CSV table of C-alpha atoms (C1' of nucleotides) in Angstrom, one decimal:
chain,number,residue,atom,x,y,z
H,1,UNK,CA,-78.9,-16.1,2.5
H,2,UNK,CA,-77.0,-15.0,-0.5
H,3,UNK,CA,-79.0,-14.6,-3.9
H,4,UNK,CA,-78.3,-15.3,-7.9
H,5,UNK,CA,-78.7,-12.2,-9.6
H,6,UNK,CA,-81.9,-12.0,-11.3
H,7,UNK,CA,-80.7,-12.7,-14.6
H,8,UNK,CA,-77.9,-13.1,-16.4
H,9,UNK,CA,-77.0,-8.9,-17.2
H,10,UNK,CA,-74.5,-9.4,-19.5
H,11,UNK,CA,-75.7,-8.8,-22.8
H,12,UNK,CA,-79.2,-7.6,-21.8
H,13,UNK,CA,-80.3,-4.5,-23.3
H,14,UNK,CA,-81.3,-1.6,-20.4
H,15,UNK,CA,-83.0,1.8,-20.7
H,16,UNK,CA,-86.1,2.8,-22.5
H,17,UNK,CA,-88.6,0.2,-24.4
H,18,UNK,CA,-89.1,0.2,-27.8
H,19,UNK,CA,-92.7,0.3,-29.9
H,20,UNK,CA,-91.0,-3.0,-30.9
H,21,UNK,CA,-90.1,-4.9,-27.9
H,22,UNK,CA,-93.4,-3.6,-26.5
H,23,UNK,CA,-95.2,-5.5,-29.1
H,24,UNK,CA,-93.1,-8.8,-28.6
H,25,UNK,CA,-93.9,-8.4,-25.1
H,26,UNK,CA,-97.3,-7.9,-25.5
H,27,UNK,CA,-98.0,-10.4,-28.0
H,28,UNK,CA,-96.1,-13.2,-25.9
H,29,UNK,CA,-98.1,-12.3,-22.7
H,30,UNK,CA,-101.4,-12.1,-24.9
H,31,UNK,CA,-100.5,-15.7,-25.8
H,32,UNK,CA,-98.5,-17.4,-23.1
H,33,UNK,CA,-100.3,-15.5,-20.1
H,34,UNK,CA,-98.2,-13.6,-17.8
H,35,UNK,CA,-95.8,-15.2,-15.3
H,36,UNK,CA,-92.8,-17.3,-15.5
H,37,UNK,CA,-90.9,-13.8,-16.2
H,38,UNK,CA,-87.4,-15.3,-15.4
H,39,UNK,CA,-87.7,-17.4,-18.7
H,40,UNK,CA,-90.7,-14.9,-20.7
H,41,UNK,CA,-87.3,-13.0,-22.2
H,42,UNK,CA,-86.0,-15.9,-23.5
H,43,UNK,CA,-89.0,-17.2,-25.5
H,44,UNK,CA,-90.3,-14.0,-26.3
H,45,UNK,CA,-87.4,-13.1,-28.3
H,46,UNK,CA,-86.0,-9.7,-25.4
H,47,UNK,CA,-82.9,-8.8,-24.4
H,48,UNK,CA,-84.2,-7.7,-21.6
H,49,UNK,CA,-84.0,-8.8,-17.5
H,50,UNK,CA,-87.1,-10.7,-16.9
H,51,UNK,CA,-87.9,-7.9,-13.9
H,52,UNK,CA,-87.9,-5.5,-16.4
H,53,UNK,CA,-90.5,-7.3,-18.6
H,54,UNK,CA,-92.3,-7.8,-15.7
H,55,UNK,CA,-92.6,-3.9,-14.9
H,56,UNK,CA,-93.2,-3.2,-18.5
H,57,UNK,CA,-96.0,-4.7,-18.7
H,58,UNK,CA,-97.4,-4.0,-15.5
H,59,UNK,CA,-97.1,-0.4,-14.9
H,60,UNK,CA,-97.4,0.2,-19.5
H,61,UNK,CA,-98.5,-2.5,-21.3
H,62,UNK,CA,-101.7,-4.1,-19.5
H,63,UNK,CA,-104.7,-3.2,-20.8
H,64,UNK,CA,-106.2,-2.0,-17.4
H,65,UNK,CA,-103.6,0.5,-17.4
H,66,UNK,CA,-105.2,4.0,-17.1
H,67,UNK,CA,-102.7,6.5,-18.9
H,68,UNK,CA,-102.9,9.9,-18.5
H,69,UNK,CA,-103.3,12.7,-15.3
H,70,UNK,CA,-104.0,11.9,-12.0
H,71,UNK,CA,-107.6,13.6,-11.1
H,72,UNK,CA,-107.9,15.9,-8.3
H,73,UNK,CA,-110.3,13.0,-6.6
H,74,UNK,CA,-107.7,10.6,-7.2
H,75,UNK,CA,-105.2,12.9,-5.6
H,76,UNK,CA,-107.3,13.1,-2.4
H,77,UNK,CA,-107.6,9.8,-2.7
H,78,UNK,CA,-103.6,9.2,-2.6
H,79,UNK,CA,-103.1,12.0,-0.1
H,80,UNK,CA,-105.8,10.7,2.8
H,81,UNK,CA,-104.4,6.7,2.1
H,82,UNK,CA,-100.7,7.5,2.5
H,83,UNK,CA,-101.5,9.7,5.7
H,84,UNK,CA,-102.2,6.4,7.0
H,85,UNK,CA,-100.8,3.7,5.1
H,86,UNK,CA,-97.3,6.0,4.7
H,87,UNK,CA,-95.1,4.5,1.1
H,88,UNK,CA,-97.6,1.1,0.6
H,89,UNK,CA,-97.7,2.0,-3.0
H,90,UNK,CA,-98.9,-1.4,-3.9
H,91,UNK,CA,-101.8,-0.8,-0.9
H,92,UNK,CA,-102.7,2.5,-2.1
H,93,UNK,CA,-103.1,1.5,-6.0
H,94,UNK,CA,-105.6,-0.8,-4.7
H,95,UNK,CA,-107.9,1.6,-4.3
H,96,UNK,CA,-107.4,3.2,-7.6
H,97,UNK,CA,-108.1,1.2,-10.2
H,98,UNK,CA,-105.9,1.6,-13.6
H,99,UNK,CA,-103.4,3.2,-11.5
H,100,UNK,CA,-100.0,1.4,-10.9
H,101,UNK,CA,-98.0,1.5,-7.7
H,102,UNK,CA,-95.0,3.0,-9.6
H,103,UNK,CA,-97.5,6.0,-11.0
H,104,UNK,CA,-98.6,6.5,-7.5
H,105,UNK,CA,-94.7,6.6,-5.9
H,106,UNK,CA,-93.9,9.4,-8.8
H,107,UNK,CA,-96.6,11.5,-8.4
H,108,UNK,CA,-96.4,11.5,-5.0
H,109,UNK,CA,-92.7,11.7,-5.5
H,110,UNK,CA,-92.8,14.5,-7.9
H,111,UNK,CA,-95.9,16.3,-6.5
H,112,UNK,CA,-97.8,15.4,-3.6
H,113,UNK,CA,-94.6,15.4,-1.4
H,114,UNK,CA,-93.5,19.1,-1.9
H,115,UNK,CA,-97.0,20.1,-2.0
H,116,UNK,CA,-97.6,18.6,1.5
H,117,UNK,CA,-94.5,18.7,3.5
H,118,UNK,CA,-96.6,17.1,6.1
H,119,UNK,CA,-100.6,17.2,7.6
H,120,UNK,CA,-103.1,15.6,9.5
H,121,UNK,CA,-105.1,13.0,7.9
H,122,UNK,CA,-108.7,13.6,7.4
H,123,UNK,CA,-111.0,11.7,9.8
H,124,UNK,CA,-114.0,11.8,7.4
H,125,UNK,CA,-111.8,9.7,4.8
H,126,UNK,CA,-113.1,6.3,4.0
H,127,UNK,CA,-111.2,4.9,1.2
H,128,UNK,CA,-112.8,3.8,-1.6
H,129,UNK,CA,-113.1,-0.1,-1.7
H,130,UNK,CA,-110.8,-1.7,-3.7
H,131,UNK,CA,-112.4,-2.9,-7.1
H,132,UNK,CA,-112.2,-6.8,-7.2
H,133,UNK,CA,-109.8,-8.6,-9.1
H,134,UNK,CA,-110.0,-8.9,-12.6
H,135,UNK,CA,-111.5,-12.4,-13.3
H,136,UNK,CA,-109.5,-12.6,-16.8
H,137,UNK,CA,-105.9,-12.2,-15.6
H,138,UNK,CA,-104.8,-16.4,-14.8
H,139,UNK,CA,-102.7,-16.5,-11.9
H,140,UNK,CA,-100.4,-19.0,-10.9
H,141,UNK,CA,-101.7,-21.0,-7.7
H,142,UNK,CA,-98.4,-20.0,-5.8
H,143,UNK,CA,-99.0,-16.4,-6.8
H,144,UNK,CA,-102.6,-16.3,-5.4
H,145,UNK,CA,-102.0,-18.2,-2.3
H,146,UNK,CA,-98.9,-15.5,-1.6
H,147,UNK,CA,-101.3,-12.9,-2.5
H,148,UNK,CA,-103.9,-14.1,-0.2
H,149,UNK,CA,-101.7,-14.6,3.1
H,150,UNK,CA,-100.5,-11.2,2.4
H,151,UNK,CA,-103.7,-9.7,2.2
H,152,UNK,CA,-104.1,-11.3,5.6
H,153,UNK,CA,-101.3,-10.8,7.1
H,154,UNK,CA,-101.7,-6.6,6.0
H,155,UNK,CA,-105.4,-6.8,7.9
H,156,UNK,CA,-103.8,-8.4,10.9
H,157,UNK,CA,-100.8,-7.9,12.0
H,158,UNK,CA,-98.7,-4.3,13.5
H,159,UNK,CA,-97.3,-2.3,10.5
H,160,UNK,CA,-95.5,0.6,10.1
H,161,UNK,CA,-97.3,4.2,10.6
H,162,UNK,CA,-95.5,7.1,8.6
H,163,UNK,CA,-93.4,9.5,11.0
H,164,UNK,CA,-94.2,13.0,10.7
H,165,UNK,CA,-91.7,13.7,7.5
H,166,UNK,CA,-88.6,16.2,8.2
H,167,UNK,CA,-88.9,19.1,5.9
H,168,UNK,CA,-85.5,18.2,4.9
H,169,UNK,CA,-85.8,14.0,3.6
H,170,UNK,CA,-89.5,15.4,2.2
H,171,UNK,CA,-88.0,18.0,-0.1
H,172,UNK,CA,-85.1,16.3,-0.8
H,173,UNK,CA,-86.9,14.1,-3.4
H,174,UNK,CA,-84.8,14.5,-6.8
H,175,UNK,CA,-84.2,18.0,-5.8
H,176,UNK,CA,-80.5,20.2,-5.8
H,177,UNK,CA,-80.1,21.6,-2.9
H,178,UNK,CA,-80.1,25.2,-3.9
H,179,UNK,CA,-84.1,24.7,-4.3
H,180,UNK,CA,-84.4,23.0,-0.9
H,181,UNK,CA,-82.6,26.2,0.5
H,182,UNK,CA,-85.0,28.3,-1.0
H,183,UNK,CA,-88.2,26.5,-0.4
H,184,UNK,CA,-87.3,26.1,3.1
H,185,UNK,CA,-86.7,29.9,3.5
H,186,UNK,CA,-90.2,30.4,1.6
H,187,UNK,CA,-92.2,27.5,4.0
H,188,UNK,CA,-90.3,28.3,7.5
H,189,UNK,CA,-91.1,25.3,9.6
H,190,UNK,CA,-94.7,24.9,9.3
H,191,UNK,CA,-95.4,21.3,9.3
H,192,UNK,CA,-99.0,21.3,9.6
H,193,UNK,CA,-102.1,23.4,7.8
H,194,UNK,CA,-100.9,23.6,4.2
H,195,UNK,CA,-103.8,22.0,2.9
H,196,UNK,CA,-106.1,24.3,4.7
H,197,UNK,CA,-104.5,26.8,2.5
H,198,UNK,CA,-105.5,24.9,-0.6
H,199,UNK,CA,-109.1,25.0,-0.6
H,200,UNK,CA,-109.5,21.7,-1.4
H,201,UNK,CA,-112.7,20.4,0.0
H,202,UNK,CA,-114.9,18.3,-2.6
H,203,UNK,CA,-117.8,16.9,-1.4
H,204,UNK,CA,-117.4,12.9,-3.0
H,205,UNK,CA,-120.0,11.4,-0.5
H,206,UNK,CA,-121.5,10.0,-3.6
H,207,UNK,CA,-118.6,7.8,-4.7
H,208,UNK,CA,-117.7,6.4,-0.9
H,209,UNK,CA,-119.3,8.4,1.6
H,210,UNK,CA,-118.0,11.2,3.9
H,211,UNK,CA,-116.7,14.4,2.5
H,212,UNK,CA,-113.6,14.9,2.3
H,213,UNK,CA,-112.5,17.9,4.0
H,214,UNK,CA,-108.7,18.2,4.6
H,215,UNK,CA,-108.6,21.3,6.3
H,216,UNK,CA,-110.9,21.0,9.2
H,217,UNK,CA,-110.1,17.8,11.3
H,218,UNK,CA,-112.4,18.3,14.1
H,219,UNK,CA,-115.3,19.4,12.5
H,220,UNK,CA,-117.1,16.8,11.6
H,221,UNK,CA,-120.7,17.2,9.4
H,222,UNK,CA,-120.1,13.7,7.7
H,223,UNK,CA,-123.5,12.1,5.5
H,224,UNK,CA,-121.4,9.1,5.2
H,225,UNK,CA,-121.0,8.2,9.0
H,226,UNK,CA,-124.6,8.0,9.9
H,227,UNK,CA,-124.5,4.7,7.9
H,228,UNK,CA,-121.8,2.9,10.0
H,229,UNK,CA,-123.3,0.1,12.5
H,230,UNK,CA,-122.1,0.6,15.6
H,231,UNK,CA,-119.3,-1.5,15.7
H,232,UNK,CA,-118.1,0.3,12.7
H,233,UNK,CA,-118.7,3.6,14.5
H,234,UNK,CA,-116.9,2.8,17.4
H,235,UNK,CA,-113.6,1.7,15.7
H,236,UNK,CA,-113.7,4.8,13.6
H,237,UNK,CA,-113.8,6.5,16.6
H,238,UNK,CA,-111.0,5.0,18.1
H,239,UNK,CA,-109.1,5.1,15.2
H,240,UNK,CA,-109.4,8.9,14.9
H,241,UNK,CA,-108.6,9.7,18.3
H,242,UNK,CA,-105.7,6.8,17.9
H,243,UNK,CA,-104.4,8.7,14.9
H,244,UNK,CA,-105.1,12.2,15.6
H,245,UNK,CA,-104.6,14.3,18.6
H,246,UNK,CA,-107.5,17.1,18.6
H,247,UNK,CA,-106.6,18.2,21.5
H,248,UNK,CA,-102.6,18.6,20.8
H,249,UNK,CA,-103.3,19.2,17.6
H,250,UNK,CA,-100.3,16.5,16.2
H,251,UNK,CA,-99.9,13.3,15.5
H,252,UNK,CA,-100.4,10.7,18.3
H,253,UNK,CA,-97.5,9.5,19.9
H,254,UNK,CA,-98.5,5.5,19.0
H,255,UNK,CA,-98.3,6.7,15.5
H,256,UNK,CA,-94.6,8.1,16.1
H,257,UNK,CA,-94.0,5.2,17.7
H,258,UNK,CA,-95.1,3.2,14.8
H,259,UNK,CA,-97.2,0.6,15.0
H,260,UNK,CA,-101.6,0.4,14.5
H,261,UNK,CA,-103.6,-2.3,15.6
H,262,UNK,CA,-104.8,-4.7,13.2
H,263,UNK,CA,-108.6,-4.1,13.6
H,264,UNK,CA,-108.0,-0.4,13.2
H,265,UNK,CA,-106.3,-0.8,9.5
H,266,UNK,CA,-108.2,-3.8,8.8
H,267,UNK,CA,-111.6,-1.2,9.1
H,268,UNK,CA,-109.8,1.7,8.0
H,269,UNK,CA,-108.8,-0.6,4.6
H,270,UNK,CA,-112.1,-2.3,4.1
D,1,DA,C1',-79.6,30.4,-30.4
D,2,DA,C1',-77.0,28.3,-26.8
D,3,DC,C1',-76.5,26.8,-22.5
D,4,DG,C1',-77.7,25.5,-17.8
D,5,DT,C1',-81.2,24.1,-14.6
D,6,DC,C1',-85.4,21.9,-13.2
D,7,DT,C1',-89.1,18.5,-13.4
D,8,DA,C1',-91.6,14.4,-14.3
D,9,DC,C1',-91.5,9.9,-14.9
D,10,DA,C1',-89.6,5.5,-16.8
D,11,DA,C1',-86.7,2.1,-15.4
D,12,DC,C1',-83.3,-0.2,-12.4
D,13,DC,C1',-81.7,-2.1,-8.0
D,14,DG,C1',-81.7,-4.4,-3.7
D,15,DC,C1',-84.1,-6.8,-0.4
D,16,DG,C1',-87.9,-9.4,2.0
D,17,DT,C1',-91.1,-13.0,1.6
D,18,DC,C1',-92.6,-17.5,0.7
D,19,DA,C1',-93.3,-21.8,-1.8
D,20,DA,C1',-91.0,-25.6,-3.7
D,21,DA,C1',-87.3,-28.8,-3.7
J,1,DG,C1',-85.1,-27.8,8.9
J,2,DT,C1',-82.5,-25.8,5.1
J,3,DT,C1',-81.6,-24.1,0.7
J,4,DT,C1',-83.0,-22.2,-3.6
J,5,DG,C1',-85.2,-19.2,-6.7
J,6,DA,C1',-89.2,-16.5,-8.3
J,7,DC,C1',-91.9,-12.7,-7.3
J,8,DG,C1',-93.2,-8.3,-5.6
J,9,DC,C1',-92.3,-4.0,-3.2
J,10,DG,C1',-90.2,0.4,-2.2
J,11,DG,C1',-86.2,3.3,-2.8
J,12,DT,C1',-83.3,5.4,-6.0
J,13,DT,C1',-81.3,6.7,-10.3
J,14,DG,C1',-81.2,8.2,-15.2
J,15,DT,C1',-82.8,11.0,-18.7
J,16,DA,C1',-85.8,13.5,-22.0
J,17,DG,C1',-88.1,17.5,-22.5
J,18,DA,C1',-89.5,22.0,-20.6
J,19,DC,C1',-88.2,26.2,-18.9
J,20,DG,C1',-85.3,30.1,-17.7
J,21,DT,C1',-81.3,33.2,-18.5
DNA sequence: AACGTCTACAACCGCGTCAAA
DNA sequence: GTTTGACGCGGTTGTAGACGT
């Protein structure tokens, strides 16, 4: 089915926001509530495409938007959810509140993804729950009821595992080639055990549960796992030995082949 | 100081989904 | 059942500032 541009381009300013337009957008959404962002240009007085008001606000503008560097628990955070969620940027700022999708995707983008060219996930990691949504923020019914089937649909249905990234698309991010050539000369074609190299254990059993400990895959001295019913325990279980290969010491082949079974991520993302 | 290169991140683009008409 | 249009997501591009020579 063929689609209407967005909006009318022609005349529409592009590129950076001004403190200005910032404040007209702000103020309008302050009033008017967000939404209706085909028309919000026009009555707030923007140039602007109403997708780009729309990111504006969310990934800048809103006041739950947490500015500044990502924390090193935050990064583990990111690096354990996109081991197994793979580029669901939306799914993965979830679990971190005050932290947009788009902040997520650049910082992976700009330093996660060379700094991990690939590695097992971490079978201790329990993501942190997502924090519930913010009562203030009116949403239009059609909105909530999309939101809610998607949610559904996410904990039910087949998606997408990552494939184990080529060295080559990974560090290919934004890059000219003549670093790619050196970096690849410098990393040779290890794929697997760079985070054991980077020391980064932190024990943050008191924010979800398990420690986190990237480096050691099998061994498992977990605090957090003692609390899991059974149920619970035995669809971690499967879920690690679905993911993770201990025995190869790779990826499983179902998660090459690409696809997880909905009880697994529905646990794994509770 | 001038220039070229690199990096981080803001913003844009295209597409899929889904509700309403 | 089909079409339309808004919304949201993920990939990609553009660019300002930092850094190196």
């Amino acid at each position: 089915m063929g689609r209407a541009p967005c909006c009318e381009k022609v005349g529409l300013k592009r590129g950076r926001w001004t403190a200005e337009e910032d404040e007209k957008l702000r103020k309008y959404i302050q009033e008017n509530g967000e939404g209706c962002w085909r028309s919000l240009p026009k009555n707030a007085g923007l140039l602007r495409c109403g997708k780009s008001c729309r990111l504006r606000w969310i990934n800048y503008l809103r006041s739950d938007v947490k500015r500044g560097n990502i924390s090193s628990q935050e990064e583990e955070i990111i690096i354990n959810l996109h081991a197994s969620m793979g580029n669901r940027w939306s799914l993965i700022a979830a679990h971190l509140p005050g932290r947009t999708d788009n902040e997520i995707k650049n910082y992976w983008n700009s330093h996660l993804s060379r700094k991990f060219h690939g590695f097992r996930p971490n079978p201790q990691f329990i993501p942190p729950p997502p924090p519930p949504p913010p009562s203030s923020k009116p949403k239009k019914t059609k909105n909530s009821n999309k939101k809610a089937k998607a949610a559904a649909k996410t904990a039910t249905a087949a998606v997408v595992m990552p494939t184990t990234p080529t060295p080559e698309k990974e560090s290919s991010v934004g890059r000219p080639g003549k670093e790619r050539e050196s970096e690849a000369r410098e990393s040779g074609s290890s794929m697997v055990g760079e985070l054991d190299d980077l020391n980064m254990t932190e024990d943050l059993s008191g924010l979800w549960g398990p420690t986190l400990d990237f480096g050691t895959g099998s061994e498992i001295s977990d605090p957090g796992l003692g609390q899991l019913d059974n149920s619970s325990l035995q669809i971690y279980e499967e879920t690690l030995s679905w993911i993770w290969n201990d025995e190869d010491d790779k990826w499983n082949s179902n998660v090459d082949n690409g696809e997880m079974d909905g009880a697994m991520l529905s646990w794994l993302l509770s």
